[in-house]
Every structure is written in C-alpha cells, then in structure tokens.
Coordinates of C-alpha atoms in Angstrom, one line a residue:
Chain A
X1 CA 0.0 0.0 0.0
X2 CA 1.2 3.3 -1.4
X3 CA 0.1 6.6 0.5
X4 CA -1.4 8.9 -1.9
X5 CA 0.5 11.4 -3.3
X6 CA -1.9 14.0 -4.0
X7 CA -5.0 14.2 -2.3
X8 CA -5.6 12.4 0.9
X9 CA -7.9 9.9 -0.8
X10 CA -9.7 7.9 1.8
X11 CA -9.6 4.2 0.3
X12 CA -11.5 1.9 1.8
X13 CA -9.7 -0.1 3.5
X14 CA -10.2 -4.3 3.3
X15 CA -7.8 -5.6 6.0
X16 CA -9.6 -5.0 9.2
X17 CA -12.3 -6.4 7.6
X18 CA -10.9 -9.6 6.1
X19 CA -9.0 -10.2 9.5
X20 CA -12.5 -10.6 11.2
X21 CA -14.3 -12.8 8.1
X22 CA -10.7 -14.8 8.6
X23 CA -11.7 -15.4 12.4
X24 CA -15.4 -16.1 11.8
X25 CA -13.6 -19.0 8.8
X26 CA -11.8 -20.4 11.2
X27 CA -14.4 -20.4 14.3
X28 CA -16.8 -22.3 12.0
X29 CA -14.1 -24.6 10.8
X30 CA -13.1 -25.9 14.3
X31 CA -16.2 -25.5 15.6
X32 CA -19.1 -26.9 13.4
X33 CA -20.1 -30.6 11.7
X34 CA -20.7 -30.9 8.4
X35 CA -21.0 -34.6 7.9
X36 CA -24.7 -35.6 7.1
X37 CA -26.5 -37.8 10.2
X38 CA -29.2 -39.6 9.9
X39 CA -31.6 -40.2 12.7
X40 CA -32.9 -43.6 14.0
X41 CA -36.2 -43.6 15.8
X42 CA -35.8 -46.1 18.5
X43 CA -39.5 -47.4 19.5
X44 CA -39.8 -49.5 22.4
X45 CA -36.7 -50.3 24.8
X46 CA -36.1 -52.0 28.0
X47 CA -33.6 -53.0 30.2
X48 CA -32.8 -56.5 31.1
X49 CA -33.4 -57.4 35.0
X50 CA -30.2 -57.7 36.2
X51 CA -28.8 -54.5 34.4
X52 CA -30.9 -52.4 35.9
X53 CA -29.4 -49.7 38.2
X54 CA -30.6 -49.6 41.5
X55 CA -33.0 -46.5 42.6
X56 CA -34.1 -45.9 38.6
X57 CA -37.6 -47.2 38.0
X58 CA -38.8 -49.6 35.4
X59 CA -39.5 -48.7 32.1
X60 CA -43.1 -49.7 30.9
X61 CA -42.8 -52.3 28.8
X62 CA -43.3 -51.2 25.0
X63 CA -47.0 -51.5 24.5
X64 CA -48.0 -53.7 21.7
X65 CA -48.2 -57.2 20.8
X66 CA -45.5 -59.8 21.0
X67 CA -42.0 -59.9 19.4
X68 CA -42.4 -62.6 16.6
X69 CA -38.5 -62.5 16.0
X70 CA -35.9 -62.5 17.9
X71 CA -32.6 -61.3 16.8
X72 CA -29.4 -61.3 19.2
X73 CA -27.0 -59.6 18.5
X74 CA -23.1 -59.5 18.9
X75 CA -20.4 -58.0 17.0
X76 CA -20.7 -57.7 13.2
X77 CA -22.8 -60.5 13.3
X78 CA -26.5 -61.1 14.3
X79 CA -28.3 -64.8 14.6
X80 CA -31.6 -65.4 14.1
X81 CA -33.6 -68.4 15.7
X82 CA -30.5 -71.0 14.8
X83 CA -28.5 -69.5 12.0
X84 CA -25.8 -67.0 12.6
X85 CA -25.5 -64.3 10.0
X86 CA -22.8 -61.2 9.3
X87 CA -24.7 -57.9 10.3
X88 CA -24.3 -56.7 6.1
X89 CA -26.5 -59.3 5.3
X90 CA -29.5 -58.4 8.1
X91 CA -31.5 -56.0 5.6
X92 CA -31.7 -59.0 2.9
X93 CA -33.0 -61.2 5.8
X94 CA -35.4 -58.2 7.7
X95 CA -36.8 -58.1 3.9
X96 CA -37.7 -61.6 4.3
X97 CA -39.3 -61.4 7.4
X98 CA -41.1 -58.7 6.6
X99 CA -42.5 -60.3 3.7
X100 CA -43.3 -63.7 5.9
X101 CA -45.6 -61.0 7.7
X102 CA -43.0 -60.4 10.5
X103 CA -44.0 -57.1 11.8
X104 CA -42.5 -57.4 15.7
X105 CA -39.1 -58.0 16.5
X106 CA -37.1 -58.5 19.4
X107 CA -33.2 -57.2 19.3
X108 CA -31.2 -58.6 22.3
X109 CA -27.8 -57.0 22.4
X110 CA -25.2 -59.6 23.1
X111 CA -22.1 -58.8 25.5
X112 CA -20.0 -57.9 22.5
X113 CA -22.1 -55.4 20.9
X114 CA -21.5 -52.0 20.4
X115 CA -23.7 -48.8 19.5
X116 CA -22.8 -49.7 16.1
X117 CA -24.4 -52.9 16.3
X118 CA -27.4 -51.6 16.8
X119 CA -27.4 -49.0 14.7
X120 CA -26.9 -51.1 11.7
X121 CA -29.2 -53.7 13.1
X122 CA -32.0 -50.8 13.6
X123 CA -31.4 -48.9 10.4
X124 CA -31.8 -52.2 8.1
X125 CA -35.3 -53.5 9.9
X126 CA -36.2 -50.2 9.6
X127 CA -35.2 -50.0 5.8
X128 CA -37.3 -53.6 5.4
X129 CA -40.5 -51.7 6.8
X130 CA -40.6 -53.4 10.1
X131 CA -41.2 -50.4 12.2
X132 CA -42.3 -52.3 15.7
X133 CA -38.9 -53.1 17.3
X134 CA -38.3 -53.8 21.3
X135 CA -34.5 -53.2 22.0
X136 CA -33.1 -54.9 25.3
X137 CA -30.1 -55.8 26.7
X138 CA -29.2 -59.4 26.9
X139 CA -28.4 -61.1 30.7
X140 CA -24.3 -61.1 31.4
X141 CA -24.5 -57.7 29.2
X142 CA -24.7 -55.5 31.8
X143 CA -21.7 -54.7 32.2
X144 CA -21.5 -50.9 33.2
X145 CA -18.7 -48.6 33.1
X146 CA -20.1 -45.8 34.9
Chain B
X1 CA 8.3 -6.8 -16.7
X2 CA 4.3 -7.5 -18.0
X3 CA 2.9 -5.2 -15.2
X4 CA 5.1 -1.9 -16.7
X5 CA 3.4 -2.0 -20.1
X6 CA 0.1 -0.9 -19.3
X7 CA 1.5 1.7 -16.7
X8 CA 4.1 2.9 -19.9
X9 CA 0.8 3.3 -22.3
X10 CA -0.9 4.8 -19.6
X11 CA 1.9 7.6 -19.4
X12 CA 1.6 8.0 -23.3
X13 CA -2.0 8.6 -22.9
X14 CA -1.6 10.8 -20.3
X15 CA -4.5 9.6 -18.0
X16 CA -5.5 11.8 -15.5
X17 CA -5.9 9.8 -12.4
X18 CA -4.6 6.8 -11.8
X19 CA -7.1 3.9 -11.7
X20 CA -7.2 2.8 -8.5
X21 CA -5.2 -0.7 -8.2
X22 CA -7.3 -3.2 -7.2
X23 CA -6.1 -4.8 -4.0
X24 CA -4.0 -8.4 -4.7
X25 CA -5.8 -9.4 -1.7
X26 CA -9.6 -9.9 -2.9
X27 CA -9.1 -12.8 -5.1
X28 CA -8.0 -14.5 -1.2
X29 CA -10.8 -12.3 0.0
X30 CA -13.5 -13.8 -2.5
X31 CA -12.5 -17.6 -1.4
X32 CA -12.3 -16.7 2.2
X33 CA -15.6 -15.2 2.3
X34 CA -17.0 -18.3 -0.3
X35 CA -15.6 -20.6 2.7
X36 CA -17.1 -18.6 5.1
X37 CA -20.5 -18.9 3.7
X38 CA -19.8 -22.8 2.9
X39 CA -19.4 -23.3 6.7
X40 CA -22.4 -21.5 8.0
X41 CA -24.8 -23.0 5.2
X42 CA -23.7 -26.8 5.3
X43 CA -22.4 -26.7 8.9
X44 CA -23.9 -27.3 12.4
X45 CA -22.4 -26.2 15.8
X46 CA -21.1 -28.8 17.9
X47 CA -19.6 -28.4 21.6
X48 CA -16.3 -30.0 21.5
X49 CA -17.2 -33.1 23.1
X50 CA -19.7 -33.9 20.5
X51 CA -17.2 -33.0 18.0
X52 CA -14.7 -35.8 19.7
X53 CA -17.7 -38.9 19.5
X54 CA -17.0 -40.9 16.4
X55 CA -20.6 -41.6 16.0
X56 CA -21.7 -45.0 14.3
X57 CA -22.2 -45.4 10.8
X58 CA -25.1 -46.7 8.8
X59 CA -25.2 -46.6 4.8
X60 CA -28.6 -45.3 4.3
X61 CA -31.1 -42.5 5.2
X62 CA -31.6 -39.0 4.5
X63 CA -28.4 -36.9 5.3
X64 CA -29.5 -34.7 8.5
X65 CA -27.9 -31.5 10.5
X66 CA -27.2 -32.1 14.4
X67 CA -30.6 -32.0 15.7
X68 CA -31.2 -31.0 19.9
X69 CA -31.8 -31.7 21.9
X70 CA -28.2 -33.8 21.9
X71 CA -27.2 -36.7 24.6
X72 CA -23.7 -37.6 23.8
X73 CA -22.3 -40.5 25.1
X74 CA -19.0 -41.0 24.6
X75 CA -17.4 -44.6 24.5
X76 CA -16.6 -44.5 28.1
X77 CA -20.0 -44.3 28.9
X78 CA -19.7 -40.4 30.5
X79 CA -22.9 -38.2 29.1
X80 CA -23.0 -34.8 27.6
X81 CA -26.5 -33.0 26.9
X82 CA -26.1 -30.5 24.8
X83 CA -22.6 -30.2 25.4
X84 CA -22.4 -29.8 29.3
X85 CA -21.4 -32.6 31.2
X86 CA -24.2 -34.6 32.8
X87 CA -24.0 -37.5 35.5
X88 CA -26.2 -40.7 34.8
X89 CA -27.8 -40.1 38.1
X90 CA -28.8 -36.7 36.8
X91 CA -30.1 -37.8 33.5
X92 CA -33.7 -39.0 34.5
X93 CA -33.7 -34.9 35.9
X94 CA -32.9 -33.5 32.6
X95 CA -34.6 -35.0 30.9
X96 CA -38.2 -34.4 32.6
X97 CA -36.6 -31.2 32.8
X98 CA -36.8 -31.1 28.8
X99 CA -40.5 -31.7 28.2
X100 CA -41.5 -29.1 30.8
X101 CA -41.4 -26.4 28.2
X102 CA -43.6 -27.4 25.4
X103 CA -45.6 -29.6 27.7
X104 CA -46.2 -31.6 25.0
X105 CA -46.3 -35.4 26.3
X106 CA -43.0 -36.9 25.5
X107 CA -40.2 -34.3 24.2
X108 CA -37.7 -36.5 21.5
X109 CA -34.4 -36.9 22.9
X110 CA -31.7 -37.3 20.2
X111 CA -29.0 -39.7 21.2
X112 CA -25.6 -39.3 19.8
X113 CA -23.5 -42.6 20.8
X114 CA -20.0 -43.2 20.3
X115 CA -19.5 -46.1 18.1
X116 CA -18.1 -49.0 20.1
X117 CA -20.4 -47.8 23.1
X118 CA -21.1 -51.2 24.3
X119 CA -25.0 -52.0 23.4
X120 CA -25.9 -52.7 27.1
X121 CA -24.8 -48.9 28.3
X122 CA -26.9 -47.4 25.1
X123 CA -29.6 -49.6 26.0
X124 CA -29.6 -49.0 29.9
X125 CA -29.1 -45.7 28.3
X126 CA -32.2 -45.5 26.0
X127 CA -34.2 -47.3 28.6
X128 CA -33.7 -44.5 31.4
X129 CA -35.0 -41.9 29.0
X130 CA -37.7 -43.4 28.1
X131 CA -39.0 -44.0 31.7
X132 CA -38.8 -40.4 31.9
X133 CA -41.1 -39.6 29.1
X134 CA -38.7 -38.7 26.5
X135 CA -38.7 -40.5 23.0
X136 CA -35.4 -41.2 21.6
X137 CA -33.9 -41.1 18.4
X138 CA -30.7 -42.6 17.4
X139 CA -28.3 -40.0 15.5
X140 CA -25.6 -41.4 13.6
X141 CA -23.4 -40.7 10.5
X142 CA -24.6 -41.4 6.9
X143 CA -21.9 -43.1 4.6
X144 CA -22.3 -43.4 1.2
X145 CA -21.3 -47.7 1.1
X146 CA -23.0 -49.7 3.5
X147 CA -19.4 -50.7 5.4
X148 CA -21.7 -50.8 8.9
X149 CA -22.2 -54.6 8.5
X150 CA -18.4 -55.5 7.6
X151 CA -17.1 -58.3 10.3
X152 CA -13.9 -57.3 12.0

C-alpha cells in the first residue's frame, strides 16, 4: 500500500475487515459438523433385570403385541432363531421377514455389541419396513462402566 | 516486466488519475468469504465433546444437520447434553426437565452414541430416557457404502 501522493484519498480499506471474516472462517471450521447424520427412531426399549441400576424405576414395557422374532446380536454378526449371519447381510433377511408378515421383532444385544451394532441392526429393519422393534439388553451384558 | 506495459501506455496517454489498483488481496478475500458462507450453510455447531464422538455409521437415510436436543455418550460411557457434562444419576432430571417447556407429552431426545459404546450402556441408556417420558432417536453418521455390516 502506497500513501497517496496528492490528495488524501480515503480508500477503503479491506484488512480490518478480512482479518474478522478470517476469524469467523476459522471459528466455524473448528467449531461446526458438516457430515450428514441420519436419525434412527428407536421405538420400544427396555432394560434386562439384572442391568438395571438400582433407585431408577422400570420402564413400561413397549406396549404392543409380542415380538415374533428374535434377533441377538453381537459384534458384526446377528443370529436369528438357529442360523448366525454377518450384520451386512441383516437388511436381505429383515426383507424376508417382513414379507413372511413379521412385523415385531425382538433385538437382544449380546455382550460384544457395540452402538454400532445396533445401529446397523435398527437402520436395516427399519429400511425392510418393520417399524415395531423392542430393543433390550441381553443377561451377562450389563456390564457398566459408569 | 508485463505489469510496466500498461502503466508505460498509460503515461503516453496521459490519464488523469490513476485507476485505483485493485487490492491483490480480494481474489484470497473472494475464497475466504466463499468458505465462510460454505461453513455457516452446510455446517452445524457442535460443543467440543460432540465433535470428539466418532458416532456409528449406517449406509442409508436422508443426510440430516445435528438435531437437539443432543445426549452424547462418549465410548466411556460419560454423558454430555447438549454439550455440558451430565451425570447418569442426573439424567432422568434433565430430561423431565426437557419436556416441561412445550408440555407436549414426551419431548424427543436425540442420542448421539460413540461407536463401540457397548450396546448394554446405550440400552440402559435409552431405557432410562424413556421412563422419563422422552422419545429417543438414534443419530448417527450417513456413509455413502454400506461398510456398517463388515465383520472385523
């Protein structure tokens, strides 16, 4: 930046003002998520007897009628009545059910499975159209780290 | 060398006053302010903690912003609602503490878990909330493949 020679031309000056859109960049950088979520409704849930802090009341059991599946679940992989199957294949299999007329289904997390578990395991019975799911946490899968 | 020929013609000419030079700053300016814009259209604010959850991953379903009200849990189990720090006994509190504004029955409680949460503790989790009146709603991240199901 040159000072004027002649006149004292005001210019209008940019810096100040690129300094604060600068700030604001980076504040929203750090500060903000831009990855798309997707949101899960999660119906009916209940907590297994023995996991069940002490002092925190019951929650009513999911009204409806009973599960007519039941799917427990551990890592990656999911089993249904007898047959074991990798979580990736649960939306081909929730599509069956649902076209058997399956419309209840019980998920029974397993010691071994993780929020991601369940998400996976929610989001494909959802995608199959089976909207009436009771979630609850299997016996010996209590274990709590608070 | 280039920049001296159109300030040579314009001493032939003999301009009157000098155009005013466009600051070599705007171009930077102009994608600055485009990122700027980028950040506050596509982005949502997140307290720090949130920010840290690696939330799980599930191929399909329409790409959402961070909805609230927001109960982190992080993979240690520890809570956050809407970024402040909440205990697990003080959870059932809060949250009958959320409905009382729109007393509406049943405020939605969205639930942000860390990935390899263990399913009991977002069960136990979910189960709390629900007894007090809240219903809850999963949030996790959208990928484009399905790689939720993949065995380790």
């Amino acid at each position: 930046m040159r000072a004027p020679r002649q006149r004292a031309v005001r210019r209008f000056v940019l810096t100040p003002l690129v300094d604060v859109i600068f700030l604001l960049v980076i504040f929203f950088a750090l500060s903000s998520r831009i990855a798309p979520f997707g949101l899960i409704p999660v119906t009916g849930h209940g907590v297994a007897a023995g996991d069940r802090p002490s002092g925190v009341a019951a929650p009513a059991p999911a009204a409806g009628p009973e599960p007519e599946a039941t799917l427990v679940l551990s890592r990656g992989s999911v089993r249904i009545d007898a047959r074991r199957l990798p979580l990736g294949d649960l939306a081909a299999e929730a599509a069956r059910l649902e076209a058997e007329g399956i419309e209840t289904v019980l998920v029974v997390t397993a010691r071994s499975a993780s929020a991601e578990d369940v998400a996976a395991a929610l989001d494909a019975l959802r995608g199959a159209g089976i909207a009436a799911v009771r979630l609850i946490a299997g016996p010996g899968g209590g274990a709590d780290p608070s | 060398m280039i920049a001296d020929r159109p300030r040579l013609g314009g001493t032939v000419l003999r301009r009157r006053g000098r155009r005013p030079r466009a600051d070599a700053a705007i171009p930077t300016i102009n994608v600055v302010f485009l990122l700027l814009l980028f950040f506050l259209v596509a982005g949502t604010l997140a307290a720090p903690e949130e920010a840290d959850i690696d939330p799980a991953h599930v191929g399909t379903g329409a790409g959402e912003r961070l909805p609230r009200p927001l109960l982190s849990i992080a993979r240690d189990g520890s809570l956050g609602l809407n970024g402040k720090a909440l205990s697990r006994e003080a959870l059932a509190g809060a949250v009958a503490a959320l409905r009382r504004p729109e007393e509406g029955r049943g405020a939605t409680l969205y639930v942000l878990p860390a990935r390899d949460l263990p399913a009991s503790t977002l069960v136990a989790i979910l189960g709390e909330a629900a007894a007090a009146g809240a219903a809850t709603t999963l949030v996790v991240m959208k990928t484009g493949q399905r790689d939720a199901g993949a065995s380790p």
